[in-house]
Tab-separated table of C-alpha atoms in Angstrom:
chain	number	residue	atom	x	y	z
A	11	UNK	CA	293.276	-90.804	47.347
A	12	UNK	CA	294.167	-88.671	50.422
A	13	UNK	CA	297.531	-89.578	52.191
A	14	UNK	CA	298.189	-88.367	55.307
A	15	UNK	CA	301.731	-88.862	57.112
A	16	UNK	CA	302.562	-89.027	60.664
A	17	UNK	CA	306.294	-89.087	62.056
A	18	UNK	CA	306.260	-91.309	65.062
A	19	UNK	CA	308.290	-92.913	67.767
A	20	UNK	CA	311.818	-92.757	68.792
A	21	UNK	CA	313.408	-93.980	65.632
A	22	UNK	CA	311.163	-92.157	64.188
A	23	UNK	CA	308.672	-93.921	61.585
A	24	UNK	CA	306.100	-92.822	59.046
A	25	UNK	CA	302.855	-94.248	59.414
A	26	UNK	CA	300.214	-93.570	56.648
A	27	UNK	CA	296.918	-93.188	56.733
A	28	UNK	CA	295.544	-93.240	53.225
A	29	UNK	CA	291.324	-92.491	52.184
A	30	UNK	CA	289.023	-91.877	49.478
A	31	UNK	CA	285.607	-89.941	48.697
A	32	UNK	CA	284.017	-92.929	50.706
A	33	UNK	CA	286.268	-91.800	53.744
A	34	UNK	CA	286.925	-95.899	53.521
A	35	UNK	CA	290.679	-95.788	55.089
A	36	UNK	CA	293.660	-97.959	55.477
A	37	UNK	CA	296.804	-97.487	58.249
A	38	UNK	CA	300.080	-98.632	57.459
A	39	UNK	CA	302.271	-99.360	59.595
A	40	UNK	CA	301.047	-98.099	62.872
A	41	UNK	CA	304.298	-96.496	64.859
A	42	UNK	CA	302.463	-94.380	67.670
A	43	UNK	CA	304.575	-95.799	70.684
A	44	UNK	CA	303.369	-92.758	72.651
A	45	UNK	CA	299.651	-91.653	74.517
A	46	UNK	CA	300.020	-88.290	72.587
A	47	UNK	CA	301.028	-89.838	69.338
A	48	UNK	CA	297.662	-92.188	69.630
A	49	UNK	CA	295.979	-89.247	70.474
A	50	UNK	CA	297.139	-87.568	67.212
A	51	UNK	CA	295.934	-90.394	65.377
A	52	UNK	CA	292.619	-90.950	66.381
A	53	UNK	CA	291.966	-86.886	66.355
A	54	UNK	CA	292.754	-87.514	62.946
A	55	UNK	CA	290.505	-89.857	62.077
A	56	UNK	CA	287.627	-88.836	63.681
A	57	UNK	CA	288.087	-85.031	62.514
A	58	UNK	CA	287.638	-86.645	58.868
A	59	UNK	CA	284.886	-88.792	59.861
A	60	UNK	CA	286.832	-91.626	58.512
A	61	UNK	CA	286.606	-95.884	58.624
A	62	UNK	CA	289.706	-97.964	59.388
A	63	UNK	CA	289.112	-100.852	57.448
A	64	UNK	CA	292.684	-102.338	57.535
A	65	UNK	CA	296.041	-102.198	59.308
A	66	UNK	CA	299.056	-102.686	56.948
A	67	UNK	CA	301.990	-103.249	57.790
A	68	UNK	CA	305.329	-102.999	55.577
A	69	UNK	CA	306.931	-105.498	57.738
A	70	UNK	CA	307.079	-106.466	61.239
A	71	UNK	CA	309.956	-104.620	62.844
A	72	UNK	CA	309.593	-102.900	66.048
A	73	UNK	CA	309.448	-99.441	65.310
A	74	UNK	CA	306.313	-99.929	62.725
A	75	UNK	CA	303.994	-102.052	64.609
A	76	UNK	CA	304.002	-100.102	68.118
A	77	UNK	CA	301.037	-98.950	67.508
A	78	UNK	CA	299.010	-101.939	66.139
A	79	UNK	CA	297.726	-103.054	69.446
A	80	UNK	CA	296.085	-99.215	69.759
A	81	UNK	CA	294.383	-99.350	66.001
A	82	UNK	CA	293.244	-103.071	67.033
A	83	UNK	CA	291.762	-102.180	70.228
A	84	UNK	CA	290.661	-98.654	68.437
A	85	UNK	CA	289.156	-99.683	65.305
A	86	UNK	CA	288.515	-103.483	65.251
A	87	UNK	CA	290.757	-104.394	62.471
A	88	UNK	CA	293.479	-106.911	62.736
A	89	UNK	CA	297.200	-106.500	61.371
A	90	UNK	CA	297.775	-107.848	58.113
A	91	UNK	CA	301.390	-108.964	56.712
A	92	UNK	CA	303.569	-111.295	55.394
A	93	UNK	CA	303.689	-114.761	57.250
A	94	UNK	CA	307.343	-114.802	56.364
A	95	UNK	CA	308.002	-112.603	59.058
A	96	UNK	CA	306.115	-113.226	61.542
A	97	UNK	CA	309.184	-115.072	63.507
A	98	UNK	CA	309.842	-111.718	64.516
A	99	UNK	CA	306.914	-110.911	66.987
A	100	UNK	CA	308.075	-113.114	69.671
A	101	UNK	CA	310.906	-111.134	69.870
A	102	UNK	CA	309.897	-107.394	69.815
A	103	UNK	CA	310.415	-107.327	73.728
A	104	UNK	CA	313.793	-108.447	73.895
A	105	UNK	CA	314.987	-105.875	70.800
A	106	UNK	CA	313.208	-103.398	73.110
A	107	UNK	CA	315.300	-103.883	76.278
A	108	UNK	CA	318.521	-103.773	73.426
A	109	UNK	CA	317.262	-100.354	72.530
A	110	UNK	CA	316.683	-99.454	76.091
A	111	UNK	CA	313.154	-99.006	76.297
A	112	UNK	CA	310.399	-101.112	77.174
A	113	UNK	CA	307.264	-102.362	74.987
A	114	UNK	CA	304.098	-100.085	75.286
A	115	UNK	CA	301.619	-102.644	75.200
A	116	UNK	CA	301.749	-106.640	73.833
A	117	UNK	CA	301.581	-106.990	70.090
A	118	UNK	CA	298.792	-108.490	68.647
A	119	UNK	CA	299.335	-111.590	66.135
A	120	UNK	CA	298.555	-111.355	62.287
A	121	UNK	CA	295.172	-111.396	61.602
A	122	UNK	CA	295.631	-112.157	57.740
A	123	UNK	CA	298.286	-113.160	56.112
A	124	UNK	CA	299.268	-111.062	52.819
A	125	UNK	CA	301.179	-112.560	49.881
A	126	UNK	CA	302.305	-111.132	46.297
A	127	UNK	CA	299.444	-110.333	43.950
A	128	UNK	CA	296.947	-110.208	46.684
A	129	UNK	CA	294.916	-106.567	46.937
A	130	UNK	CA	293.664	-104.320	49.712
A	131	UNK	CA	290.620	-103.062	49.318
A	132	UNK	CA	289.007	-99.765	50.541
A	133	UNK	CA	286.115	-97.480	49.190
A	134	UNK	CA	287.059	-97.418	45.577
A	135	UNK	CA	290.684	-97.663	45.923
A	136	UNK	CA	292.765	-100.779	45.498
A	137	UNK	CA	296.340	-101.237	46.801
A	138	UNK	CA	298.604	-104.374	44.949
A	139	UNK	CA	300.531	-106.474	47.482
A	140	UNK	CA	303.976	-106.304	46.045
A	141	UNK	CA	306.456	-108.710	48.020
A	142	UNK	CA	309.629	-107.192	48.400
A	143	UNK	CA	312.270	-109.034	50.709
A	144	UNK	CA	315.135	-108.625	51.563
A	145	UNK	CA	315.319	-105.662	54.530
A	146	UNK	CA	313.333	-108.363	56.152
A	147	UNK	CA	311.802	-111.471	54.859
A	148	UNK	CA	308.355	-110.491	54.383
A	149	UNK	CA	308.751	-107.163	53.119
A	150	UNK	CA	305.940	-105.960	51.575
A	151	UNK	CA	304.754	-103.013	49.148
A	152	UNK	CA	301.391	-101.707	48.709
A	153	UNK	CA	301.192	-100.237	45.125
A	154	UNK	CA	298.583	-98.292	43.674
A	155	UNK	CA	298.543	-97.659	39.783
A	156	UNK	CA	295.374	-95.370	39.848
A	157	UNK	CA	296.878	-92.876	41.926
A	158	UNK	CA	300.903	-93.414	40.883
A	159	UNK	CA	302.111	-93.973	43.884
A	160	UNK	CA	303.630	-97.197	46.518
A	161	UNK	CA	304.209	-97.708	50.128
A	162	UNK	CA	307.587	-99.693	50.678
A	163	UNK	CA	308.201	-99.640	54.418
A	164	UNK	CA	311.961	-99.720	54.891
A	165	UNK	CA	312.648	-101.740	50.891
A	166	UNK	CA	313.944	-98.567	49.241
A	167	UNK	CA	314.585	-94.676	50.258
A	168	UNK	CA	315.151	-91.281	49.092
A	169	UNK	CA	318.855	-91.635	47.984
A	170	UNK	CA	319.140	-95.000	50.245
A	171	UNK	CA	318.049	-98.139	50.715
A	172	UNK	CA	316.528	-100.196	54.197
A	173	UNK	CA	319.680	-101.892	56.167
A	174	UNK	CA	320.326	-105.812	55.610
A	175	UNK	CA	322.336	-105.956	58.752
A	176	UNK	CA	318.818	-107.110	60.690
A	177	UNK	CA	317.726	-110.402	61.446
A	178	UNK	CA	317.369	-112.299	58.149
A	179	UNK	CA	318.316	-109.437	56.164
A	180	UNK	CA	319.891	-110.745	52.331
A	181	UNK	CA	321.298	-107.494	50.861
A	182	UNK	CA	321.843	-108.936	47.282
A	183	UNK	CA	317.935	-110.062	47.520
A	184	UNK	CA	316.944	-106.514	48.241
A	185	UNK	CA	318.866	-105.206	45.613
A	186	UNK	CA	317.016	-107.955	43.173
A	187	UNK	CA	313.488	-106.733	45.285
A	188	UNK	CA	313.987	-103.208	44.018
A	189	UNK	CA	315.317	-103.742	40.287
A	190	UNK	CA	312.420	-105.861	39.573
A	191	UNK	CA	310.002	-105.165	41.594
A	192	UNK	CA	309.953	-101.493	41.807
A	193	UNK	CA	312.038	-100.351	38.908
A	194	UNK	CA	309.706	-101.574	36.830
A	195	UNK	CA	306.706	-99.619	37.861
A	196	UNK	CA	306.590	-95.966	35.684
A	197	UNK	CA	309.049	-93.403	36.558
A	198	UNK	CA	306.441	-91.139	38.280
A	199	UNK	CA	305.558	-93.352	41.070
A	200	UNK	CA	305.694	-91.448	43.744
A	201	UNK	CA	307.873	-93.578	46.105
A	202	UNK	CA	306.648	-93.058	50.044
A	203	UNK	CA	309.076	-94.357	52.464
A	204	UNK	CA	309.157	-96.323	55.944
A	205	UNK	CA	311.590	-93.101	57.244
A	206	UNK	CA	312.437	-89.878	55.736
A	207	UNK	CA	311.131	-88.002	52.565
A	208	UNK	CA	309.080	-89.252	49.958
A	209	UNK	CA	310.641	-89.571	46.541
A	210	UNK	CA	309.751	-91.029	42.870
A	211	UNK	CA	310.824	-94.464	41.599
A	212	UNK	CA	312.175	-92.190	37.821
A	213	UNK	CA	314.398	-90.238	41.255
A	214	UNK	CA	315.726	-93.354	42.369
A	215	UNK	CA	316.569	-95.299	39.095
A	216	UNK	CA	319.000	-91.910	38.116
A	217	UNK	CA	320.302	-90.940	41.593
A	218	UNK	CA	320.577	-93.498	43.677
A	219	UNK	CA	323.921	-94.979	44.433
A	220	UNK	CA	322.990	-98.250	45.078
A	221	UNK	CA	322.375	-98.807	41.749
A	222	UNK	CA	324.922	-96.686	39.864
């Protein structure tokens, strides 16, 4: 499996897009909030010859779904994510104008919902549907044993972990999330993040002082 990573937005976010030998692809979490950062994407695509066949997302926060209305419109595929946080859509606007920005374009609604055990499917590659809340309720993790690696969103990070301080955020349900959710996969998983550098879950379980 290919992964390529994009840094986008203001915040700024990593969005993924992932492929095989089929050039079958998937696009997590969508952040291009700019023209020029849409741009990017499609070039992208299209210089790989590659199919969108889904748009993941981690979770529904602002800063990874700006660009799901783009891959919609672009590709034809709905969003897919947890139901449990879909109380948050309504409300991307107003967090906008708290940020001091305004929304790029209107969000489009969950196309289908995505639970724990449930898996993506692309070309030959299959991504698990781990749920993971407690950043937000309906964190999710797309986990792929073949290729030893996961996509968490903002669940865990290099050295960190994602901020409870958001609406519905349970710290001590997080910290449950990652010990047995994600701890438990091998040490080698390579661990790639909603923000910042990519690390290993083996990295995590020694160094990180969350769980110390």
């Amino acid at each position: 499996m290919t992964v390529k990573c994009f840094e986008f937005n203001m915040f700024p976010v990593n969005t993924y897009v992932l492929s095989d030998e089929t050039n079958e692809a998937v696009i997590i979490d969508a952040g291009c909030y700019y023209e020029d950062e849409q741009e990017m994407l499609k070039q992208y695509i299209e210089r790989n010859g590659l199919k969108v066949k889904h748009l993941l997302n981690t979770h529904l926060h602002l800063d990874h779904i700006f660009g799901n209305a783009f891959v919609a419109r672009e590709y034809g595929v709905k969003p897919e994510a947890s139901a449990d946080d879909e109380f948050l859509l309504p409300k991307v606007e107003d967090y906008c104008r708290m940020f001091g920005f305004k929304l790029n374009e209107e969000t489009p609604s969950i196309g289908n919902y995505l639970k724990e055990g449930d898996e993506i499917r692309f070309g030959n590659t299959v991504l698990k549907v781990i749920q993971a809340p407690g950043h937000s309720p309906g964190s999710l993790v797309y986990y792929s044993g073949k290729d030893n690696c996961l996509f968490c969103g903002d669940v865990l990070f290099r050295g960190s972990i994602g901020r409870t301080d958001l609406d519905k955020g349970d710290y001590h349900q997080l910290i449950n999330s990652i010990s047995t959710k994600l701890f438990v996969l091998p040490d080698q998983t390579i661990v790639y993040t909603g923000h910042g550098e990519s690390t290993t879950i083996g990295n995590e379980k020694m160094n990180n002082p969350f769980f110390r």
